[in-house]
Short mmCIF file of C-alpha atoms and ligand atoms in Angstrom, two decimals:
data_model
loop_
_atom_site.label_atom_id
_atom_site.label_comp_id
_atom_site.label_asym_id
_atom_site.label_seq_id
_atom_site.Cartn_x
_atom_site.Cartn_y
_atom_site.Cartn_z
CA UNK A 1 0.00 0.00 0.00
CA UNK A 2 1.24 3.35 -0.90
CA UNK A 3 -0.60 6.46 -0.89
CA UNK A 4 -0.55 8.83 -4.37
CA UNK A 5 -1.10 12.61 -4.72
CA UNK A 6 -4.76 13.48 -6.29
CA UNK A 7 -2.47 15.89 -8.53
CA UNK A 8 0.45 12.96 -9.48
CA UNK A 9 -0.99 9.08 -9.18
CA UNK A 10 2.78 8.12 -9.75
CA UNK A 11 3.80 9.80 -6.83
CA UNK A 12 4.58 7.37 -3.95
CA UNK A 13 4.48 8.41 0.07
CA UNK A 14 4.17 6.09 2.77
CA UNK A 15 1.53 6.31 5.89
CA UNK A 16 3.75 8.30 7.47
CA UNK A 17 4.86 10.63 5.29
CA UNK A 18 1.50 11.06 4.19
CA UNK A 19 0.19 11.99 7.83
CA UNK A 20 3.06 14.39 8.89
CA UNK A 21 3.01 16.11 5.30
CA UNK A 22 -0.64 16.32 5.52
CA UNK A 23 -0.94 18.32 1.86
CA UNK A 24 1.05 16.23 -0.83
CA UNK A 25 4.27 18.31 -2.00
CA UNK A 26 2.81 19.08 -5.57
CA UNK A 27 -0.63 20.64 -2.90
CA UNK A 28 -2.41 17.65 -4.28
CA UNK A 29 -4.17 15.74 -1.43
CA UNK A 30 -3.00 12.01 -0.58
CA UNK A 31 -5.02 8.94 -1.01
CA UNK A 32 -4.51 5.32 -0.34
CA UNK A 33 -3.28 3.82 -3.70
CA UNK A 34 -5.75 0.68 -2.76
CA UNK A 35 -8.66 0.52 -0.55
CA UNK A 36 -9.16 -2.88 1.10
CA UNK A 37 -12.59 -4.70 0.76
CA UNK A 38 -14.19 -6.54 3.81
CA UNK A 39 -15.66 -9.79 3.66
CA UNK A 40 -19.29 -10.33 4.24
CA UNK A 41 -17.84 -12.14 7.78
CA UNK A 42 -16.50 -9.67 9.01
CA UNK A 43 -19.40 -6.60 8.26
CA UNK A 44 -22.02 -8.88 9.95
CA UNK A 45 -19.44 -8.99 13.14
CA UNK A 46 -20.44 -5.26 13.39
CA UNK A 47 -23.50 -6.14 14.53
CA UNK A 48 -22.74 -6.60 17.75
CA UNK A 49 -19.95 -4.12 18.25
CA UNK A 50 -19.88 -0.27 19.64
CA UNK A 51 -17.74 2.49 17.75
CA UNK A 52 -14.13 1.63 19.80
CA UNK A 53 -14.56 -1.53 18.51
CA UNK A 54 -15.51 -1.58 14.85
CA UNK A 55 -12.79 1.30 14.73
CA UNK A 56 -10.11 -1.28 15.87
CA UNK A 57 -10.68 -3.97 13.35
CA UNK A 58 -11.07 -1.18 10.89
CA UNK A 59 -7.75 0.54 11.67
CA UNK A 60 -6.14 -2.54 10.93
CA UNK A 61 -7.98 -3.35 7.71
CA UNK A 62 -6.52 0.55 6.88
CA UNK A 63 -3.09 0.51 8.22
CA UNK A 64 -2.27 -2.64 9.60
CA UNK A 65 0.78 -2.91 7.25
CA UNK A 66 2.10 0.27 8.46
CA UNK A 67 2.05 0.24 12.16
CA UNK A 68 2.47 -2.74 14.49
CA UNK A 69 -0.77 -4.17 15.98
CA UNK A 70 -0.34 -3.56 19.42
CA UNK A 71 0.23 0.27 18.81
CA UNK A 72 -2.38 0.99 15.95
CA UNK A 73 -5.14 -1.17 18.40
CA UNK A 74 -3.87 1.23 21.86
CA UNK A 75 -3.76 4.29 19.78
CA UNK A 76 -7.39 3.73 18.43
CA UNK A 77 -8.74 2.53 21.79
CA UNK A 78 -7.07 5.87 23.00
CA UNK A 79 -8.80 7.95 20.23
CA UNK A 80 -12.29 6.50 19.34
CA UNK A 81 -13.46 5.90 23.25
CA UNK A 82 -17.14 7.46 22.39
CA UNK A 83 -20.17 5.36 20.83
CA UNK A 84 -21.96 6.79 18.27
CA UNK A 85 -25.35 5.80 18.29
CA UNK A 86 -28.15 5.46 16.22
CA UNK A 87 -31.83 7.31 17.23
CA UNK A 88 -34.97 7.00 15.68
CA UNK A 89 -36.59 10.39 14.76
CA UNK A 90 -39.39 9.08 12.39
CA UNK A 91 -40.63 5.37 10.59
CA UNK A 92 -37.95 4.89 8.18
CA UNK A 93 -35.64 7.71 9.38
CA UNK A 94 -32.63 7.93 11.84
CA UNK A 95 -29.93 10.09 13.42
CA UNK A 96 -26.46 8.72 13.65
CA UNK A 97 -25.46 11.44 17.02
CA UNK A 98 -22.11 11.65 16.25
CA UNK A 99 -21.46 14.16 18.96
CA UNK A 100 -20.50 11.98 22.01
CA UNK A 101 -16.86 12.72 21.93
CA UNK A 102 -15.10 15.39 24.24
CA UNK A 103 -16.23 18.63 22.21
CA UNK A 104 -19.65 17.30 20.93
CA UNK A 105 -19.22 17.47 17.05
CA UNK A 106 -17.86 14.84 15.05
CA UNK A 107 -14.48 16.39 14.01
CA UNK A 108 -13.18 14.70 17.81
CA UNK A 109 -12.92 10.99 15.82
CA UNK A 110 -10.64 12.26 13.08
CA UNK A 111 -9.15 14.66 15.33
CA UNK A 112 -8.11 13.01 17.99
CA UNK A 113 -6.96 9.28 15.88
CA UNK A 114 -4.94 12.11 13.55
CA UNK A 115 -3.73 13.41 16.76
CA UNK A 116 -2.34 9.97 18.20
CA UNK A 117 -1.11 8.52 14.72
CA UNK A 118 1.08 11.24 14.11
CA UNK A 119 2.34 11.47 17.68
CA UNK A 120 3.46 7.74 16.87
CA UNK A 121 5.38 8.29 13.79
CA UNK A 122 6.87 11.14 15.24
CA UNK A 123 8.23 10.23 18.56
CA UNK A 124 11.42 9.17 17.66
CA UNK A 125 11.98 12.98 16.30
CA UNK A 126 14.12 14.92 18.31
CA UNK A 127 12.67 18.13 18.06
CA UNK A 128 8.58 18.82 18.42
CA UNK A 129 6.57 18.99 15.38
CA UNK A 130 4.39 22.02 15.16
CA UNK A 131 0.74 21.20 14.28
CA UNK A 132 -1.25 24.41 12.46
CA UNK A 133 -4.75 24.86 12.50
CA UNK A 134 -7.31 27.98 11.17
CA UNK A 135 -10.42 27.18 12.40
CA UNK A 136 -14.13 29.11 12.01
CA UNK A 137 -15.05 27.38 15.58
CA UNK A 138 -15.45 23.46 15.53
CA UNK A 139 -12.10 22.21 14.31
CA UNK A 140 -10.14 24.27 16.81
CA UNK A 141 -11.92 23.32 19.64
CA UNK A 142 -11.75 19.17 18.07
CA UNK A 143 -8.06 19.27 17.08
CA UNK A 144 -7.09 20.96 20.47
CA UNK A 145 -8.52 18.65 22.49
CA UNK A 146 -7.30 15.91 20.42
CA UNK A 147 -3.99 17.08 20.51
CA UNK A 148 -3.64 17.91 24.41
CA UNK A 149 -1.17 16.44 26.04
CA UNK A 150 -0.01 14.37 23.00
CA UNK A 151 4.11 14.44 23.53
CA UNK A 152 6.03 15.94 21.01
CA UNK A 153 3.56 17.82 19.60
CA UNK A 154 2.49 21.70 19.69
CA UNK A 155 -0.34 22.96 18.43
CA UNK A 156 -1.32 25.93 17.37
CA UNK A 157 -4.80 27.48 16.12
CA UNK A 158 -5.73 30.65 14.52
CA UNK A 159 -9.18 31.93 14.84
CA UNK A 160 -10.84 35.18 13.77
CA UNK A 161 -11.39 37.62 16.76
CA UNK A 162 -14.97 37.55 17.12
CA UNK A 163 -15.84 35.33 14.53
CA UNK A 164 -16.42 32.59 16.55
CA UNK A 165 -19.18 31.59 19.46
CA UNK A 166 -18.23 32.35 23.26
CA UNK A 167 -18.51 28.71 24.09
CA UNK A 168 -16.49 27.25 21.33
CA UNK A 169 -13.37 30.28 21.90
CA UNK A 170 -13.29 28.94 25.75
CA UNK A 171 -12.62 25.03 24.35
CA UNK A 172 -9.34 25.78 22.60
CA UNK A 173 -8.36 28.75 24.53
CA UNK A 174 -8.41 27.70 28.03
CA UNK A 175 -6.63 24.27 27.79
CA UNK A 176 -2.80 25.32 28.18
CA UNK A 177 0.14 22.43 28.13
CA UNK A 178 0.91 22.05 24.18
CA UNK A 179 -1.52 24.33 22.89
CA UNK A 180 -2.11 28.06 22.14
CA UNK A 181 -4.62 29.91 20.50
CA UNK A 182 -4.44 32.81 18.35
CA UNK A 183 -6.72 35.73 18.06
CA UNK A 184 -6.34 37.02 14.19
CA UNK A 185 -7.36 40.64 13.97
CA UNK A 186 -9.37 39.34 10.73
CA UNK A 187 -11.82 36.71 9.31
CA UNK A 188 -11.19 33.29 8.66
CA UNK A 189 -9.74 33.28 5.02
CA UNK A 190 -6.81 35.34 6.43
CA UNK A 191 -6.44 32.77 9.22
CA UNK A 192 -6.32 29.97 6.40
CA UNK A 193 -3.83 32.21 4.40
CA UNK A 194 -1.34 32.77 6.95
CA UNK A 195 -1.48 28.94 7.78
CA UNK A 196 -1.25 28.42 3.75
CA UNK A 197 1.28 31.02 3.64
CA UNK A 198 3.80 28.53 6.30
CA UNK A 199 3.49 25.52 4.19
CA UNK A 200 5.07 27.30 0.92
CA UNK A 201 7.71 29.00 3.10
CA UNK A 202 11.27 27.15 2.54
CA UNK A 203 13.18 29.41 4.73
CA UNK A 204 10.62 28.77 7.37
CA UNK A 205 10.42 24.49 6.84
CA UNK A 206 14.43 24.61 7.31
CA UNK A 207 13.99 26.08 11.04
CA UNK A 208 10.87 23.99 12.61
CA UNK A 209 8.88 20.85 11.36
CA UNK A 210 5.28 22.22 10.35
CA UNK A 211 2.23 19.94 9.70
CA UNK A 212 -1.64 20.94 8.91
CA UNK A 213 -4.50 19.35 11.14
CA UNK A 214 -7.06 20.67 8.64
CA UNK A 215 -9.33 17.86 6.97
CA UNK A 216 -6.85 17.54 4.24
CA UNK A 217 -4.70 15.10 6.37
CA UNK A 218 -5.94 11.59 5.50
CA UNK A 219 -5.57 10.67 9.16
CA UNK A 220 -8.30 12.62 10.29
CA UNK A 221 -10.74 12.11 7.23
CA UNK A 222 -10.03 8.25 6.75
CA UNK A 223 -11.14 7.29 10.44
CA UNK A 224 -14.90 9.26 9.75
CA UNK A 225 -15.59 5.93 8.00
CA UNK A 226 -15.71 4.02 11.25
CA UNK A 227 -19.06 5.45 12.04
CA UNK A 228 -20.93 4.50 8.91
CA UNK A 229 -20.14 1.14 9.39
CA UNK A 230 -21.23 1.10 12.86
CA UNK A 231 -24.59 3.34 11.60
CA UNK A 232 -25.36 0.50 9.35
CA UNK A 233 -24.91 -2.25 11.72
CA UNK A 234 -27.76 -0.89 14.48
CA UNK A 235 -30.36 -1.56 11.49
CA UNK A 236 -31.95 -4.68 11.06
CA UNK A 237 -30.73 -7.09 8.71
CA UNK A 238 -31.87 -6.35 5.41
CA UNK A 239 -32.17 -2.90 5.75
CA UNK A 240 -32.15 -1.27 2.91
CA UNK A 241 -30.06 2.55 3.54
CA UNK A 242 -28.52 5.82 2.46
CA UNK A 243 -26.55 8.40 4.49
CA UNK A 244 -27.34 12.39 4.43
CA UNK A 245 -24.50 14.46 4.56
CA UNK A 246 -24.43 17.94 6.11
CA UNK A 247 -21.72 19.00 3.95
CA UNK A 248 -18.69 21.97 4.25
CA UNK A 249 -15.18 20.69 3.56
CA UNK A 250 -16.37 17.23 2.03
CA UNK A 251 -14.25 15.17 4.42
CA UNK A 252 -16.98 13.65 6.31
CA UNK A 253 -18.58 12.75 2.66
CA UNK A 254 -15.41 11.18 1.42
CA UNK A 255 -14.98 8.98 4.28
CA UNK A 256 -18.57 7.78 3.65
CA UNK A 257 -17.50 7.25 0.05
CA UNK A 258 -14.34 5.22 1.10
CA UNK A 259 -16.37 3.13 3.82
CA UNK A 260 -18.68 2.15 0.38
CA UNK A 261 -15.41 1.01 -1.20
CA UNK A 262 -14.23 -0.80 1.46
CA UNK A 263 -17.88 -3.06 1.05
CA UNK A 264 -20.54 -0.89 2.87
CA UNK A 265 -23.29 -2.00 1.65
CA UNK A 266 -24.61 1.27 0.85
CA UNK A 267 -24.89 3.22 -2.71
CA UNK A 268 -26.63 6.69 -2.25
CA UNK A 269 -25.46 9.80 -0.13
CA UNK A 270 -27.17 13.00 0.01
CA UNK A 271 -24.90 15.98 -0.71
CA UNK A 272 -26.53 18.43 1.65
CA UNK A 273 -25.44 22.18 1.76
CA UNK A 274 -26.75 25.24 3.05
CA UNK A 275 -26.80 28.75 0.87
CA UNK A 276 -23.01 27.39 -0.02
CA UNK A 277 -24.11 25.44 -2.74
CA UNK A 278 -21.31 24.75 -4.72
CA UNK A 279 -21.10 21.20 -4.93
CA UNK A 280 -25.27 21.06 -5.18
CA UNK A 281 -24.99 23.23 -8.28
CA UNK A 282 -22.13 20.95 -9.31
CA UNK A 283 -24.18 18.70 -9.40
CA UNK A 284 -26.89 19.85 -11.15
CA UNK A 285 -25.12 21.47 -13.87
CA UNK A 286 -21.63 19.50 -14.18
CA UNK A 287 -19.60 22.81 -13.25
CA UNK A 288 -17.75 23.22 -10.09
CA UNK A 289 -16.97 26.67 -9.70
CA UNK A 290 -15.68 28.02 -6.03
CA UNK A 291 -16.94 31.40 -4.80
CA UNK A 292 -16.43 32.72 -1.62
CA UNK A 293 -18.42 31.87 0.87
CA UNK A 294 -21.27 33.27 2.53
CA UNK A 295 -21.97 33.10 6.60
CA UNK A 296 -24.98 31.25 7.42
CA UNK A 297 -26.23 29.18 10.84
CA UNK A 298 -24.96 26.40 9.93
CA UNK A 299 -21.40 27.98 10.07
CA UNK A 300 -19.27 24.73 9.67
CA UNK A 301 -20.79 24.57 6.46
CA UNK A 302 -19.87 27.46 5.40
CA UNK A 303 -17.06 26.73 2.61
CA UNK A 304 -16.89 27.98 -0.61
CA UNK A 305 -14.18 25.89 -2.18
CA UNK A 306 -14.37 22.68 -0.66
CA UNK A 307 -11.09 20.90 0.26
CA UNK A 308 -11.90 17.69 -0.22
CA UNK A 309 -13.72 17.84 -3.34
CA UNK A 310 -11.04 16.73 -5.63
CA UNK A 311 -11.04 13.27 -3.51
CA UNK A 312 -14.64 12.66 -4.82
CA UNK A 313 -13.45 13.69 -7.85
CA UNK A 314 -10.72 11.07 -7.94
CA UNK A 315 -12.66 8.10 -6.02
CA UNK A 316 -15.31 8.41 -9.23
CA UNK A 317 -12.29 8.88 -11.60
CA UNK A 318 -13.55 12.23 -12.57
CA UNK A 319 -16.69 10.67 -13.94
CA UNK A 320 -19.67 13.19 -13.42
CA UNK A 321 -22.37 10.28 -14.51
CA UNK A 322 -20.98 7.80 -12.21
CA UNK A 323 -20.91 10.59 -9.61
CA UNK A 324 -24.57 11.50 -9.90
CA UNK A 325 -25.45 8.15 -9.35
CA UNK A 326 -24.27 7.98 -6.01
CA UNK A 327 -24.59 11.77 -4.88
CA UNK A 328 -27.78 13.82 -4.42
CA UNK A 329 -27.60 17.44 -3.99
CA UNK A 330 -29.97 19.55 -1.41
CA UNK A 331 -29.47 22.58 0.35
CA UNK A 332 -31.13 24.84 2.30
CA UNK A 333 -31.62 28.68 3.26
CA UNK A 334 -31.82 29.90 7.12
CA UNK A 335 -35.20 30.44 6.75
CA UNK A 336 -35.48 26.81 6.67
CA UNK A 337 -33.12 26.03 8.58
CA UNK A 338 -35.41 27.83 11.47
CA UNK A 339 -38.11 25.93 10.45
CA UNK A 340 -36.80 22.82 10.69
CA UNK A 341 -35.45 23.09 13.87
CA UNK A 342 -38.91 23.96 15.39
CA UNK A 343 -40.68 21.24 13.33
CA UNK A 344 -38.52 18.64 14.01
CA UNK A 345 -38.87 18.84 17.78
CA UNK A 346 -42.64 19.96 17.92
CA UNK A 347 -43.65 16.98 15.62
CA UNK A 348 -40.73 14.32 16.61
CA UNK A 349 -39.74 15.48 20.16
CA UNK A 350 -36.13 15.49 18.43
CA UNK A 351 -33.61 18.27 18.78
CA UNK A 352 -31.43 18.49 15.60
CA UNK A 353 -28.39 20.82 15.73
CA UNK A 354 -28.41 24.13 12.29
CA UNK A 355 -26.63 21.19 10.19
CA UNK A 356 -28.28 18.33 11.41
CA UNK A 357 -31.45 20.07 10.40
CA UNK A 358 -30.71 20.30 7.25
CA UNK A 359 -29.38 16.83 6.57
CA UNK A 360 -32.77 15.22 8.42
CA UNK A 361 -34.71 17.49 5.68
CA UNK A 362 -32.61 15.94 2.55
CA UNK A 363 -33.26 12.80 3.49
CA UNK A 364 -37.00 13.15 4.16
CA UNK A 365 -37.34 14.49 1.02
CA UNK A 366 -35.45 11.83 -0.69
CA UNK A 367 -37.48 9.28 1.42
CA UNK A 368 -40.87 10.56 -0.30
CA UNK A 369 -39.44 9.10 -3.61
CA UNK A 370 -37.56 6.24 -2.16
CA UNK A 371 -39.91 5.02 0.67
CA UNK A 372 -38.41 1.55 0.39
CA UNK A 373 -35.26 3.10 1.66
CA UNK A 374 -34.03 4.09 5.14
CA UNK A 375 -32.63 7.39 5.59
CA UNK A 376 -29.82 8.17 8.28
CA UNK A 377 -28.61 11.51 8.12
CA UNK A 378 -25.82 12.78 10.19
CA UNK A 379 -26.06 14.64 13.20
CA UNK A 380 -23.02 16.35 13.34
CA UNK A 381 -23.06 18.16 16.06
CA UNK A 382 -24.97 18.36 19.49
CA UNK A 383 -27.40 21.39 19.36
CA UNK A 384 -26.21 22.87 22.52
CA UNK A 385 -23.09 24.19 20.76
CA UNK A 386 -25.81 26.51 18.75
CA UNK A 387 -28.05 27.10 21.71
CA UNK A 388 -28.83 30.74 20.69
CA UNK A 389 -30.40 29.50 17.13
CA UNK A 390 -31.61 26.60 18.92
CA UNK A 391 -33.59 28.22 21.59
CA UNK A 392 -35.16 31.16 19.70
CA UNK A 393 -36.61 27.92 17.65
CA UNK A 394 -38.11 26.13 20.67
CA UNK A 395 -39.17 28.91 22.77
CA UNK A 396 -36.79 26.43 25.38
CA UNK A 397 -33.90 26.63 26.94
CA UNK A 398 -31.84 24.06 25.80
CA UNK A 399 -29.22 22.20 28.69
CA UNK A 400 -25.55 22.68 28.58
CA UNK A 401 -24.16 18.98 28.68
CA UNK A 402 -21.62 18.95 31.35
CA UNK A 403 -18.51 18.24 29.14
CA UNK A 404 -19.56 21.83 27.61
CA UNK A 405 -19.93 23.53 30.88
CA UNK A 406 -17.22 22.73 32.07
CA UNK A 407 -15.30 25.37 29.51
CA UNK A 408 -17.49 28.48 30.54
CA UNK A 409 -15.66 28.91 33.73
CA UNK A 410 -12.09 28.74 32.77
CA UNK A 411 -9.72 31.39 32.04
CA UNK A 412 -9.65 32.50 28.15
CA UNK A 413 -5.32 32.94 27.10
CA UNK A 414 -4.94 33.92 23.96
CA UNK A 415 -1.64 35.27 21.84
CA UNK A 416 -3.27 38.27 19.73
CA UNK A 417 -1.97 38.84 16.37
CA UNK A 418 -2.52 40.94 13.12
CA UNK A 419 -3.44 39.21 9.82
CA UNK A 420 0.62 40.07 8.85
CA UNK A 421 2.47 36.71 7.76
CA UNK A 422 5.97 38.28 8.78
CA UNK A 423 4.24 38.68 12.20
CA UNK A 424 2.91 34.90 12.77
CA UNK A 425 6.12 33.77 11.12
CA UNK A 426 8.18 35.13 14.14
CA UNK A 427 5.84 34.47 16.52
CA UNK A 428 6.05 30.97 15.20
CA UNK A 429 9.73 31.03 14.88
CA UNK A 430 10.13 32.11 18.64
CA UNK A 431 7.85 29.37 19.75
CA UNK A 432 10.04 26.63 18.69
C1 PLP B 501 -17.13 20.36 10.05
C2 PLP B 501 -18.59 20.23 10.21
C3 PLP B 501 -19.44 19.92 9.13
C4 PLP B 501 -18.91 19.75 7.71
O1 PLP B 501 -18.14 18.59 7.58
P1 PLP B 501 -17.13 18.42 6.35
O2 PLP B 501 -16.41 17.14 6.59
O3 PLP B 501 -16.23 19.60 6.36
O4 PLP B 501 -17.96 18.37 5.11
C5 PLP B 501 -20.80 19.77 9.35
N1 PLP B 501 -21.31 19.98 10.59
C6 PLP B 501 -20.53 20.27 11.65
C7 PLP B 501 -21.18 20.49 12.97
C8 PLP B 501 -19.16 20.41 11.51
O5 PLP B 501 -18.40 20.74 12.56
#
């Protein structure tokens, strides 16, 4: 197994240059050069298994050649120590809550199995490896927390002042040890550009090792497939399903796509987006064209040139027929994304999340057309981190699970910086 560049398919990397790289060195992204199918054994031992466990025997199907047993099953154990379950929110339709990890969203499985991975190929370094991160709010807070305490490591994550919620600045700003936030005087896209900006900077890559925890590492989107597999195995046999996708960077949509190659017995997926529609006029008209993006409630969704993308692209071999087959687009406005909210629970008693809501309506919709099916759609992230949109909704307060809470009342440290590259380059520099 070697892993190519979605740029160069000759190009050769192993696992672990792949995961401390993160971005391949023509900026293609990497992919395994073969994805391994399960037998028909093995999928039906799902059915009695929990997340920590299906994630084991899948890490070894992934990367068994590359890391010894006994480390790839404690490092997984370590990493994927959540369940996520699967909850019933109509006749034919289901929530796979993939929020029961330490910062309630489902970027803590990639996060923190990227986080332990590379800590294992890079222990044997004798200098730390510096970790960068721009994040609008939910990958901060997940890659943080992954990362804390990992040795060998520093992290470091850019966010724009203000552009983020209270609750989600306190989880990566309060934890100390390895990791330090940074307050950009700026929006997001500068964050992302002074990260960028590191990665094509020689001078810089001669003085300290850099690596990217953004979804372009495989080690944090390849591990997302766990969950489908463990989505499909809490229906009953037979079961006829598709997944719907609350959709930004397209990482949690590739891994789906991967966990289909590797023999999930699934074929559709519902491309959902909000107003960002890129991808959901892609496919409608056969054009991709990026534009920036626009904010909306559903702010992790928010991308307007998705990342991973050009992994669809190259799973489907650039084929836009065969890609159509698979993928449905939806999206939806605020306005609906309101109503849905407050429908959901009045009618269902079910509380979805700004993203969640729109993924439950996709697949509704789709259901009408495909009643034979069962829809799951992906609740990505538990609705208390958007309590404000959540509770105008309801007309309720909504309950701050105790993992959450726990962040209001520490102490906020933060380095504060202007969106100036020379600036975060000696900041960086000094940090070493
Ligand atoms: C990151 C995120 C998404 C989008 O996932 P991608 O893998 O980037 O497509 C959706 N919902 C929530 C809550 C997220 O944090």
């Amino acid at each position: 197994m070697h892993y190519y560049s979605t740029s160069n398919r000759e190009l050769r990397s192993t696992l672990k240059e792949a995961v401390i790289k993160g971005l391949a060195p023509d900026s293609g992204l990497y992919m395994p050069s073969s994805i391994p199918v399960l037998t028909r054994e093995t999928l039906e031992g799902f059915r009695n298994m929990e997340l920590p466990e299906i994630a084991v025997t899948l890490s070894r199907t992934l990367f068994g050649l590359e890391v010894p047993e006994a480390e790839l099953t404690r490092l997984t154990q370590e990493a994927i120590n959540f369940d996520t379950p699967l909850v019933q929110v109509e006749e034919g339709l289901y929530a796979l809550e993939l929020f029961h990890g330490p910062t309630l969203a489902f970027k803590d499985v990639g996060a923190r199995f990227l986080a332990r991975l590379l800590g294992y190929f890079t222990r044997e370094l004798d200098e730390d490896i510096h970790v960068l991160v721009a994040t609008s709010g939910d990958t901060g807070s997940a890659v943080a927390n992954g990362f804390l305490g990992v040795e060998g490591i520093k992290v470091h994550v850019l966010y724009p002042s203000g552009g983020v919620t209270p609750l989600q600045e306190k989880q990566f700003t309060t934890l100390g040890s390895n990791i330090t936030a940074l307050e950009v005087d700026g929006s997001f896209d500068d964050c992302q550009r002074l990260v960028k900006e590191c990665f094509v900077d020689e001078e810089l890559a001669g003085q300290m090792k850099l690596t990217s925890a953004n979804s372009i590492n495989l080690a944090r989107f390849l591990p997302q497939s766990f969950y489908y597999f463990r989505a499909w195995a809490q229906l009953d046999p037979g079961t006829k399903a598709f997944f719907s996708v609350p959709s930004g960077n397209y990482g949690n949509m590739t891994a789906g796509l991967v966990a289909r190659e590797m023999g999930l017995p699934v074929n559709t997926f519902l491309s959902v987006n909000n107003l960002n529609d890129v991808v959901a006029s892609y496919l409608l008209t056969g054009r991709f064209k990026p534009r920036p993006s626009t904010p909306t409630l559903a702010n992790a969704m928010d991308v307007g040139d998705p990342s991973n993308f050009v992994r669809i692209l190259d799973l489907f071999n650039h084929n836009y027929e065969w890609i159509t087959e698979h993928l449905h687009g939806y999206s939806y406005s605020d306005r609906e994304i309101r109503e849905i909210i407050k429908e959901v629970y009045r009618e269902k008693g079910y509380l979805c999340d700004p993203h969640g809501a729109t993924g439950y309506r996709a697949a509704q919709t789709y259901r009408k057309e495909h009643p034979e099916l069962t829809g799951i759609f992906l609740e990505t992230a538990h609705p208390a981190k958007f309590r404000e949109t959540v509770e105008e909704q309801i007309g309720e307060a909504v309950e701050l699970p105790e993992r959450l809470a726990a962040f209001t009342d520490r102490k906020k440290e933060a380095v504060f910086l202007q969106p100036d590259y020379q600036e975060f380059k000696q900041y960086l520099i000094k940090s070493r």
